[in-house]
Short mmCIF file of C-alpha atoms and ligand atoms in Angstrom, two decimals:
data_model
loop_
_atom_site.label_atom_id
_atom_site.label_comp_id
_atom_site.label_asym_id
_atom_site.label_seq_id
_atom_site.Cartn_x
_atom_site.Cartn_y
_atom_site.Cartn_z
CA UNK A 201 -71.14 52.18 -50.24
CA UNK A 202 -74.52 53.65 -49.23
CA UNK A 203 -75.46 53.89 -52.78
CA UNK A 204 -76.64 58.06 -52.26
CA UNK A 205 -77.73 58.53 -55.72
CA UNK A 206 -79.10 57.20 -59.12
CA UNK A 207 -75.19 58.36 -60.17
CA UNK A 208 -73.57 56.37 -57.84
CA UNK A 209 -75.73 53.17 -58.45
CA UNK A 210 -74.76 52.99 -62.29
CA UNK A 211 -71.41 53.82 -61.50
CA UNK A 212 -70.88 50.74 -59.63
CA UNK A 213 -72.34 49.00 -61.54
CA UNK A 214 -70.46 49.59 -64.47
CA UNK A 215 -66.70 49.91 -62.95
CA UNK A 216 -67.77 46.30 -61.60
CA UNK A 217 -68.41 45.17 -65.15
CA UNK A 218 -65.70 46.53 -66.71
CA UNK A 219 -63.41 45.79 -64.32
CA UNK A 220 -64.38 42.20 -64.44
CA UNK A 221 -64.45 41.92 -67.98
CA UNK A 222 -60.96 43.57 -68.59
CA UNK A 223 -59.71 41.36 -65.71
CA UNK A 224 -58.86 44.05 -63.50
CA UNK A 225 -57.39 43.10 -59.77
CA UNK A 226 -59.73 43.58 -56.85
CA UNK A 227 -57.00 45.93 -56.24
CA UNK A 228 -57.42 47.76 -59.26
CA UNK A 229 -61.43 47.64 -58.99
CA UNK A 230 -61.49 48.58 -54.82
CA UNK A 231 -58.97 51.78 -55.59
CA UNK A 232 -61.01 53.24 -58.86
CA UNK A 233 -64.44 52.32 -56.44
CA UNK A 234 -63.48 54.30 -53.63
CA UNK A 235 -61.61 57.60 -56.16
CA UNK A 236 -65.49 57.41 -58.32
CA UNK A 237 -67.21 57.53 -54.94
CA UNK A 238 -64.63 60.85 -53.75
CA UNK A 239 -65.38 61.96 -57.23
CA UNK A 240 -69.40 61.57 -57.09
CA UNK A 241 -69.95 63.10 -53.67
CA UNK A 242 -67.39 65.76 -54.52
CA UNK A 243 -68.38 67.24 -57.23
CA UNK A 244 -71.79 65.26 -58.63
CA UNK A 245 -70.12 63.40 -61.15
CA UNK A 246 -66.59 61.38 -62.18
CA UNK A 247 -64.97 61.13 -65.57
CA UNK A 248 -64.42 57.43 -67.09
CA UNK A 249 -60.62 56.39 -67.75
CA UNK A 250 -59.66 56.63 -71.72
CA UNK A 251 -59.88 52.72 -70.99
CA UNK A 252 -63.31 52.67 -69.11
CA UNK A 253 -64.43 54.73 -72.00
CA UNK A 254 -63.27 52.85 -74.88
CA UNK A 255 -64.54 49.69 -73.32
CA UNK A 256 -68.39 51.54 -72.81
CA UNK A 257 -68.38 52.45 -76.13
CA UNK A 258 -67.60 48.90 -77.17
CA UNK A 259 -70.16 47.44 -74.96
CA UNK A 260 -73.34 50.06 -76.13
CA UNK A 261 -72.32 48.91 -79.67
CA UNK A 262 -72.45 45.33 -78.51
CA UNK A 263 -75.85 46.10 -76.47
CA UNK A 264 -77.72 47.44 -79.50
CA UNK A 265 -80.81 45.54 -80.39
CA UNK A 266 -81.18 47.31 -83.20
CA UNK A 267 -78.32 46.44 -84.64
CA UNK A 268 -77.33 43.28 -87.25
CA UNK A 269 -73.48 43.94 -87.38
CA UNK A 270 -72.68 43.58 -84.06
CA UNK A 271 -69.71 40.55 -84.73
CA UNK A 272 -67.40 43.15 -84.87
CA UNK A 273 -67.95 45.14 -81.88
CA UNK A 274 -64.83 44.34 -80.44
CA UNK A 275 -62.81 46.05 -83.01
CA UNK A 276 -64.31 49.59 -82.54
CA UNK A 277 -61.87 52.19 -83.18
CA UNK A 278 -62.73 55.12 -79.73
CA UNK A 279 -61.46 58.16 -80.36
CA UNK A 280 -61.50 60.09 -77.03
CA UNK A 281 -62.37 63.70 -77.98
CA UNK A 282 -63.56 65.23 -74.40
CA UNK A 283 -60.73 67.74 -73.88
CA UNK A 284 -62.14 70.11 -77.02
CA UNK A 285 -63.48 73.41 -75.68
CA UNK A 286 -64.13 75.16 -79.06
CA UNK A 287 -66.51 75.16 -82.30
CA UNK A 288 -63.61 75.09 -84.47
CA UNK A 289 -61.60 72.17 -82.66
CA UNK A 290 -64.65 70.17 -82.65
CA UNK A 291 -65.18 70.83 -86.22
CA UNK A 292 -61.62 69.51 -87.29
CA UNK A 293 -61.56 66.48 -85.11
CA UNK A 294 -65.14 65.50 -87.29
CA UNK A 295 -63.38 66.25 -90.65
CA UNK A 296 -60.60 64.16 -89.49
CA UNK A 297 -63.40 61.14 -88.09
CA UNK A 298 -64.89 61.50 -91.36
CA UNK A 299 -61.19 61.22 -93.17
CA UNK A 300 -60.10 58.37 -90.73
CA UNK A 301 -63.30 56.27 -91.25
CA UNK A 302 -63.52 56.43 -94.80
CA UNK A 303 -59.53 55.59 -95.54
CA UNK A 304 -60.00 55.80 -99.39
CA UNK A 305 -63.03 52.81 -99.35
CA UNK A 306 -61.96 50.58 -96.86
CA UNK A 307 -64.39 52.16 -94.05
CA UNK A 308 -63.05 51.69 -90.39
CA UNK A 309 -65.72 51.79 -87.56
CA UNK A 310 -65.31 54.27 -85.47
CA UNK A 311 -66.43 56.65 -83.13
CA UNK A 312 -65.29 59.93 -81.49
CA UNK A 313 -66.55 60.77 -78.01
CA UNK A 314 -66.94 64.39 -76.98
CA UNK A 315 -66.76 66.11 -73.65
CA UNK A 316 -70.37 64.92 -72.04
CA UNK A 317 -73.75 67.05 -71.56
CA UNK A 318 -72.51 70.43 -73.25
CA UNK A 319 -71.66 69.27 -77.04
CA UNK A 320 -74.27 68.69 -79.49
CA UNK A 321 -74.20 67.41 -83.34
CA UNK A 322 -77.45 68.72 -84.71
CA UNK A 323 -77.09 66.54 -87.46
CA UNK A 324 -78.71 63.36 -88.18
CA UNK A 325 -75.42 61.91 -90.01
CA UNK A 326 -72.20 63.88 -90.35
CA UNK A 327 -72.89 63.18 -94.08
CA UNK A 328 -76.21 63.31 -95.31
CA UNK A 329 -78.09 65.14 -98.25
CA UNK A 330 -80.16 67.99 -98.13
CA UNK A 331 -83.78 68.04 -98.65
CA UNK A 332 -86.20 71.21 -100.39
CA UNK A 333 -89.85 71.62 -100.53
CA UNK A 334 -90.57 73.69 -103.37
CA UNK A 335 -94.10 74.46 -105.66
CA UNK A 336 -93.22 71.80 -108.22
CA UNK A 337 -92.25 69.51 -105.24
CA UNK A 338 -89.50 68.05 -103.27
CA UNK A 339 -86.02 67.74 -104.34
CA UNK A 340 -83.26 65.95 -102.69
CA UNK A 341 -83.71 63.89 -99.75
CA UNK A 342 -87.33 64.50 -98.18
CA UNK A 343 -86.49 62.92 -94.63
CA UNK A 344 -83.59 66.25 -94.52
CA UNK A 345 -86.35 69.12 -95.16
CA UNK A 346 -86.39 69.94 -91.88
CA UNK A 347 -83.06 70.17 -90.62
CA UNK A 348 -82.20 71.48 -94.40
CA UNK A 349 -84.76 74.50 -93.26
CA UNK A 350 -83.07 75.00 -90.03
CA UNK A 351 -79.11 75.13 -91.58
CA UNK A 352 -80.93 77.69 -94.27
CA UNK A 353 -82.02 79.92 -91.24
CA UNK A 354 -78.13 79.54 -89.59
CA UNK A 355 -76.98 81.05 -92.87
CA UNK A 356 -76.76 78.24 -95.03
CA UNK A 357 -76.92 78.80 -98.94
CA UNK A 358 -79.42 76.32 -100.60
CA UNK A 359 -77.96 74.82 -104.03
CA UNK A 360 -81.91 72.85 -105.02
CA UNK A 361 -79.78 69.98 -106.18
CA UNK A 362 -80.67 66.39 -105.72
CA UNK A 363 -77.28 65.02 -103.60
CA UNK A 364 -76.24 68.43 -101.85
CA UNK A 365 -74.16 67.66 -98.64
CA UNK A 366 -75.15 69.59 -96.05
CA UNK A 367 -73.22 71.86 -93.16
CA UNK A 368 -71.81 70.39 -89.70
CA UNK A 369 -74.32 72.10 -86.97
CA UNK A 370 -72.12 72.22 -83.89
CA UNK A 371 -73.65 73.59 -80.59
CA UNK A 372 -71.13 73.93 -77.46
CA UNK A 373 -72.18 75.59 -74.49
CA UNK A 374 -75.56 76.96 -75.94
CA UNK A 375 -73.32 78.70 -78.85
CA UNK A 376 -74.52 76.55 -82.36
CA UNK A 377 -72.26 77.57 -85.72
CA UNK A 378 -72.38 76.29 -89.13
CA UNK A 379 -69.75 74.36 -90.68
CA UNK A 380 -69.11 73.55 -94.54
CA UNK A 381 -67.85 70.17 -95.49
CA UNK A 382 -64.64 70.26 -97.95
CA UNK A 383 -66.05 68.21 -101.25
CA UNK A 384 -62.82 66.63 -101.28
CA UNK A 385 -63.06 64.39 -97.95
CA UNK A 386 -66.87 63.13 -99.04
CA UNK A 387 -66.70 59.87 -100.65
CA UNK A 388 -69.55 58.97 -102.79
CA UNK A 389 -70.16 56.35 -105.23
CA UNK A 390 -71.77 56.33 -108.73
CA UNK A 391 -74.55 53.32 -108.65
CA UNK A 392 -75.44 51.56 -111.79
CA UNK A 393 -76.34 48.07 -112.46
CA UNK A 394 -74.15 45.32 -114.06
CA UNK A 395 -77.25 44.37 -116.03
CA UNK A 396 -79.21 47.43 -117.54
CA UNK A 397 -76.93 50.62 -119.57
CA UNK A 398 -80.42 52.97 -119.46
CA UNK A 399 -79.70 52.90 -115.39
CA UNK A 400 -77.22 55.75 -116.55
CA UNK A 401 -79.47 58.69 -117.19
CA UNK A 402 -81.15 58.15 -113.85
CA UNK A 403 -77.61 59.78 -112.08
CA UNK A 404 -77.49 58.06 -108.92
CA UNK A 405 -75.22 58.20 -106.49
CA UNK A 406 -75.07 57.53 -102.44
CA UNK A 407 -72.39 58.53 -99.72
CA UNK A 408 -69.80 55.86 -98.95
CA UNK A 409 -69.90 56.06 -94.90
CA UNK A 410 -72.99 56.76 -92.63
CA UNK A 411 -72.02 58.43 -89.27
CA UNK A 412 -74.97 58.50 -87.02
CA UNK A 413 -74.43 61.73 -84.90
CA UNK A 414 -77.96 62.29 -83.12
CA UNK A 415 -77.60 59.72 -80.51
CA UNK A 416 -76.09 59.94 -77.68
CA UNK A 417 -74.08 57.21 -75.48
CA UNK A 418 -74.80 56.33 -72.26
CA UNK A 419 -71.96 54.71 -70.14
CA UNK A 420 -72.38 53.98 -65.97
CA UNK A 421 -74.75 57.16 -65.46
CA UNK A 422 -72.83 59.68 -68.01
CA UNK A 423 -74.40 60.94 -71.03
CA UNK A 424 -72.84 61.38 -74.12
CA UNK A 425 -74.63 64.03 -75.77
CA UNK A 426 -71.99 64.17 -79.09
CA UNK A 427 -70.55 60.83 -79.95
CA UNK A 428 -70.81 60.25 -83.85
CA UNK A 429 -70.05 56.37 -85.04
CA UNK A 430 -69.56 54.96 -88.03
CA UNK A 431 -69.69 51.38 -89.68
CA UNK A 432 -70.53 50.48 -93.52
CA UNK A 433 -73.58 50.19 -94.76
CA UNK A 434 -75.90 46.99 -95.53
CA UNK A 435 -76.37 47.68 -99.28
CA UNK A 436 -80.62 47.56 -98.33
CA UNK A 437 -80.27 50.52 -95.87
CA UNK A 438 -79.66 52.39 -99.43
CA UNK A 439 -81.40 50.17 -101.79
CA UNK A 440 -84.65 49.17 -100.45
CA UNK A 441 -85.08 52.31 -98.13
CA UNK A 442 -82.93 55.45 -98.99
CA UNK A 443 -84.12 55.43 -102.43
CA UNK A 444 -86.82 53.27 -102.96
CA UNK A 445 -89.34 54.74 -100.02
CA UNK A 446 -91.97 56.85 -101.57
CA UNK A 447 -91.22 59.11 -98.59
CA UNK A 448 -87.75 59.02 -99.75
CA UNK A 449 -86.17 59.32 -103.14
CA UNK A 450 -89.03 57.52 -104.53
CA UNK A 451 -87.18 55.68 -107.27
CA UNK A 452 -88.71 52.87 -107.98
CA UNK A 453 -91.50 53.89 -110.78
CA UNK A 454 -88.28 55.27 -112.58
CA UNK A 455 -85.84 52.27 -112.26
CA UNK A 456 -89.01 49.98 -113.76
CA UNK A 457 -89.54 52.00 -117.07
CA UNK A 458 -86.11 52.18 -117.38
CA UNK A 459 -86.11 48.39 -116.82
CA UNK A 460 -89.01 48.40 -119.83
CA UNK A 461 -91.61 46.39 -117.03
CA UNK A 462 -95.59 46.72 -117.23
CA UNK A 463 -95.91 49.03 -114.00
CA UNK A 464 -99.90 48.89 -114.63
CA UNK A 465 -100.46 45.18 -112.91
CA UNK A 466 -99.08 45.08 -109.66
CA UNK A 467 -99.56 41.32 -109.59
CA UNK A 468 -96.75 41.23 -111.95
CA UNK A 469 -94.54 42.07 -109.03
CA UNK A 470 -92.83 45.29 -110.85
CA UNK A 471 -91.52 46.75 -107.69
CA UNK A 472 -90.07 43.87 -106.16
CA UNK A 473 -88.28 42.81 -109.81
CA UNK A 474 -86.88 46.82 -109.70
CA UNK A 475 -85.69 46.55 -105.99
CA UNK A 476 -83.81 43.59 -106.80
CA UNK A 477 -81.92 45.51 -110.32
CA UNK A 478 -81.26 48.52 -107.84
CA UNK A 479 -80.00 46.23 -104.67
CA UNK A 480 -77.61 44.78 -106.76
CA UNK A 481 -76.64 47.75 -108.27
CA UNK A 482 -75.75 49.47 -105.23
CA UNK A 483 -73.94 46.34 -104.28
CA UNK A 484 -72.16 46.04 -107.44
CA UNK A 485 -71.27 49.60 -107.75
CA UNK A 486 -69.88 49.91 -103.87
CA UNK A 487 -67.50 46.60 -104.50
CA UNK A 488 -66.60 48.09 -107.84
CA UNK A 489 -65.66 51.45 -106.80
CA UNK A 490 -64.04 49.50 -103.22
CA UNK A 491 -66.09 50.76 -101.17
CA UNK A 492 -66.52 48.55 -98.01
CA UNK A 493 -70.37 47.20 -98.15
CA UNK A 494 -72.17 43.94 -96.79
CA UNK A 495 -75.48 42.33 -98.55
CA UNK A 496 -78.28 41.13 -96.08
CA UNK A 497 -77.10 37.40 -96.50
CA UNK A 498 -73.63 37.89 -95.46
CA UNK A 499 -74.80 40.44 -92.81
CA UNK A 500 -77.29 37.78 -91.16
CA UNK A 501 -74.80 35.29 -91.45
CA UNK A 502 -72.20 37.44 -89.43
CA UNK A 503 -75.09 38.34 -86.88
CA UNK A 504 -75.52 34.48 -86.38
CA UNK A 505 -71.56 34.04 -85.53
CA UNK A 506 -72.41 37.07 -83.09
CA UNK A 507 -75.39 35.36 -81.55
CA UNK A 508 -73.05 31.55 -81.31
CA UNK A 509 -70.26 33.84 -79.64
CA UNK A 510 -72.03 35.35 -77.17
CA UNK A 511 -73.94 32.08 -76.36
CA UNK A 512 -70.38 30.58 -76.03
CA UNK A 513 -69.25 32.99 -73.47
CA UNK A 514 -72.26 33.27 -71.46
CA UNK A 515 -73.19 36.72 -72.27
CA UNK A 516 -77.52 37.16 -72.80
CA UNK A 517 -78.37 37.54 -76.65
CA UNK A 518 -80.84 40.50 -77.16
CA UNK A 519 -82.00 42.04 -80.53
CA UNK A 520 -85.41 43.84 -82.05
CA UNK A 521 -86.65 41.30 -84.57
CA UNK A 522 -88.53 44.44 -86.39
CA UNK A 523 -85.08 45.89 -86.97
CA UNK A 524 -82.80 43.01 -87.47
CA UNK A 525 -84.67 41.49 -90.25
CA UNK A 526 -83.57 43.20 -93.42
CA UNK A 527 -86.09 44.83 -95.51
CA UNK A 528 -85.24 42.83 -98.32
CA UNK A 529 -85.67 38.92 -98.40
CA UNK A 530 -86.20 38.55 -94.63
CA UNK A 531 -87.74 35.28 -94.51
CA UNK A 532 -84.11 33.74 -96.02
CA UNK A 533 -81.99 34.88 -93.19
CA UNK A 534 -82.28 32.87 -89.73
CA UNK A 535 -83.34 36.27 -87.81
CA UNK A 536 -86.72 36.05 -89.25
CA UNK A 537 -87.19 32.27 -87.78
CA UNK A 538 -86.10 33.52 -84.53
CA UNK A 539 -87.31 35.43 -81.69
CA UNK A 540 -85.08 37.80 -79.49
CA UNK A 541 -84.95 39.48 -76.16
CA UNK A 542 -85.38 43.10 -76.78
CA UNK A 543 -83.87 44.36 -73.26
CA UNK A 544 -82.15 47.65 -73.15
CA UNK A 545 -78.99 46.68 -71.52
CA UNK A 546 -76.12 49.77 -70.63
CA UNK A 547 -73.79 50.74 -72.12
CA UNK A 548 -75.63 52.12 -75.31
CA UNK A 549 -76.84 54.17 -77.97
CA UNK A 550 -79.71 56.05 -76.84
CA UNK A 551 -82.27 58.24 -78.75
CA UNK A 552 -81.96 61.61 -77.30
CA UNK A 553 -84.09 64.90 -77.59
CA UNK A 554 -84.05 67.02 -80.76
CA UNK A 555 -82.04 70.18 -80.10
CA UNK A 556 -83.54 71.86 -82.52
C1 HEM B 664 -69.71 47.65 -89.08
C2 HEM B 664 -70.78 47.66 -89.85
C3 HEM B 664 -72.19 47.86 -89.35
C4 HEM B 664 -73.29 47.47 -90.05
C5 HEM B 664 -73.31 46.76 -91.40
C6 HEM B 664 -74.44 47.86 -89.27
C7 HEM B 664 -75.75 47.68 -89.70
C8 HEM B 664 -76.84 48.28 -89.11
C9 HEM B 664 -78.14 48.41 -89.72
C10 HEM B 664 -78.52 47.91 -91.10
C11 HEM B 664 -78.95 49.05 -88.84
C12 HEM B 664 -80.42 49.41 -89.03
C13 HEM B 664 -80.39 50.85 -89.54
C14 HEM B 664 -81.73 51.30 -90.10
O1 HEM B 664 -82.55 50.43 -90.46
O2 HEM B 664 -81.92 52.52 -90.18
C15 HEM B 664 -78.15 49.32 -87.66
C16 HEM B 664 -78.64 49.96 -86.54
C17 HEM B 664 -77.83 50.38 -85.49
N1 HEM B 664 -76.46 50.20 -85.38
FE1 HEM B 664 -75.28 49.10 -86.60
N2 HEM B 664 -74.05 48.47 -88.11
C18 HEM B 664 -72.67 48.51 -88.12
C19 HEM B 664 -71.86 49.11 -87.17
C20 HEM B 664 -72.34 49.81 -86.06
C21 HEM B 664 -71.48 50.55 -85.14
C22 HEM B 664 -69.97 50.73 -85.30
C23 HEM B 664 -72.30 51.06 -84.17
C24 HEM B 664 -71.97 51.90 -82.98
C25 HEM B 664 -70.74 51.96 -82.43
C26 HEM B 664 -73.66 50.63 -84.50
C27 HEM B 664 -74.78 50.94 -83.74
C28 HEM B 664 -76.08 50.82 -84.21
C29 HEM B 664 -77.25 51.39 -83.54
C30 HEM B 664 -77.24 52.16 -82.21
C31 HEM B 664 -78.35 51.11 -84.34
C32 HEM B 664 -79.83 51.51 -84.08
C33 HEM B 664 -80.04 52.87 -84.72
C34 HEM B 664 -81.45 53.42 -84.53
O3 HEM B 664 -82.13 52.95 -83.57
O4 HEM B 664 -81.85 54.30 -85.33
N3 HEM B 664 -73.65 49.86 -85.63
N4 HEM B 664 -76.87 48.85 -87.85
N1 H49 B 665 -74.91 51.00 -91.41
C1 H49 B 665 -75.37 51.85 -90.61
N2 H49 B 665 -76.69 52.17 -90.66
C2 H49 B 665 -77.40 52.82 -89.68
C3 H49 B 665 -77.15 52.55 -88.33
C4 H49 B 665 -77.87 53.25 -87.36
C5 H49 B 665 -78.84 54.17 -87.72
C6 H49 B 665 -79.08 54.40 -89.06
C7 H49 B 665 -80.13 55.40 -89.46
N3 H49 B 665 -81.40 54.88 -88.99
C8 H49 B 665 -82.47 55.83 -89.11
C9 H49 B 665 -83.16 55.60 -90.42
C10 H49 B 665 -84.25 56.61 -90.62
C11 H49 B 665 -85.46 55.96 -89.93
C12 H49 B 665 -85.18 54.49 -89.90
N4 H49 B 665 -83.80 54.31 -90.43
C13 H49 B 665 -78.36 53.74 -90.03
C14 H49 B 665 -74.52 52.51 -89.61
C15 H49 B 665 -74.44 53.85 -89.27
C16 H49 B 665 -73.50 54.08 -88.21
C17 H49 B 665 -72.91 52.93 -87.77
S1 H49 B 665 -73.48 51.61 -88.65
#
């Protein structure tokens, strides 16, 4: 096929690799070839197959360097979404992804794929808390402030509190409308340690399931503008990060005087001795509660059965060391001993433009 454009090039490409992976007929791979090209030259652009586009989804996961659960990328659960044409559709089939992945605990990865180019999510997570600025500082979750600003301006009605979900921002078609989320379908869980009873009056809690919705996927030339996935989370992602970054909720200098430690003498290694009591807390609290969760050992362990498969079949290993090392403890997991090719295949997960 004189390959005419850019479109037509990943195209190919990508019905070849499918089709060869799924074990398609030359048949099977000649026919959809020739109806893409028709498609392409027709009209500028073709629409993947429910099976083309479960597979792509599959794949970005597996392509994502960024990423240390990868094992399971096979077992993806693709909901195909791309028939919606309004707000309120697209708004009930994201309750229901949020209902569906969260299954009372036992958190199912998944993802729902909307129509491409013309949706957009502009939220960061389809569950995530808000953020304030105010005189006697922030409150709530500072890395939110500015998207909190931005629902506040659609309409939204601030509450100042600490763990305040905030609206679905749906844009179709250039049209963006606000969204509340029902309290009843958000999961969260209460985190105290196993050790330490004066944890208690610090309140803390974190959301069960994190649903990236800001990236978009990219699959043989289309562009997936609203595509929100889910896994569970690595207990560190909340732990050493969500609330122990100063630019975050900040709550380490807390969690040590509640733990009684000398915070004067750094040398005494206060803040690693409270990340530790609140890591485990988290961890603790998510089993207890069962909520699905994975530590950083069991996670790098899982990444290494990844790695041995994908060696085993042939298929090129690639990962961004900065990102696959956990925050916690890296140097006792085998990704910090290793180096890794950090090529961008496609399918994947793509950064994309802020729409707001
Ligand atoms: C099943 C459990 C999963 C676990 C435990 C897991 C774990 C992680 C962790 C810890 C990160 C780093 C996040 C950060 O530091 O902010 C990450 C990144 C990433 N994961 Fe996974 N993941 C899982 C499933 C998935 C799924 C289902 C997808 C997509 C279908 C996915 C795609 C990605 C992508 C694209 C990134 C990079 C995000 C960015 O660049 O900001 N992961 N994952
Ligand atoms: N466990 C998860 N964690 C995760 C995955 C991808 C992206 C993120 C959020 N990353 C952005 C934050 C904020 C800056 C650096 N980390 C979290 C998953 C979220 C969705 C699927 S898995």
């Amino acid at each position: 096929i004189p390959l005419k454009s850019q479109l037509l090039n990943e195209a190919y490409i990508f019905i070849h690799q499918c089709y060869e992976e799924l074990n398609k007929s030359e048949d099977d791979l000649k026919n959809r070839l020739s109806e893409v090209n028709q498609q392409i030259l027709l009209s500028g652009t073709y629409k993947h197959t429910s099976e083309e586009l479960e597979y792509g989804a599959k794949v970005a996961w597996r392509n994502s360097v960024r990423c240390i659960g990868r094992l399971f990328w096979d077992s993806l659960h693709v909901i195909d979404q791309r028939q919606l044409d309004t707000h309120e559709q697209i708004y009930n089939v994201l309750v229901k992804h949020i209902e569906y992945a969260t299954n009372k605990g036992k958190v199912r990865p998944t993802i729902t794929v909307f129509s491409p180019n013309n949706v957009r999510v502009w939220n960061h997570q389809l569950i995530r808390y808000a953020g304030y600025e105010t005189d006697e500082g922030n409150m709530g979750d500072p890395d939110s402030i500015q998207f909190t600003k931005k629902c506040i301006e659609l309409g939204w009605e601030p509450k100042y509190g600490r763990f305040d979900v905030l609206p679905l921002v749906i844009e179709l078609n250039g049209e963006t409308k606000l969204f509340e989320l029902p309290d009843e379908i958000i999961l969260e869980v209460n985190i105290q340690p196993p050790t330490i009873k004066s944890f208690d009056e610090l309140k803390l809690k974190w959301y069960a399931v994190p649903i990236i919705s800001n990236m978009s996927l990219e699959i043989g030339g289309i562009t997936y503008s609203a595509a929100p996935f889910n896994g569970w989370y690595m207990g560190t992602e909340i732990g050493a990060r969500n609330l122990a970054d100063d630019f975050r909720y900040n709550l380490l200098p807390e969690i040590a005087d509640a733990m009684e430690l000398d915070t004067s003498n750094r040398s005494m290694l206060w803040r690693d001795r409270a990340l530790l009591e609140l890591n485990t807390a988290v961890l603790h609290s998510f089993k207890a509660s069962g909520v699905t969760i994975v530590d950083h050992h069991t996670a790098a362990e899982q990444f290494k059965r990844f790695e041995q498969k994908e060696k085993r079949i042939g298929r090129p290993i690639t990962g961004k060391w900065s990102w696959l090392i956990p925050p916690l403890t890296p140097a006792a997991t085998h990704i910090f001993h290793n180096q890794y090719d950090e090529q961008e295949l496609t399918p994947n997960y793509f950064y994309q433009k802020k729409p707001f």
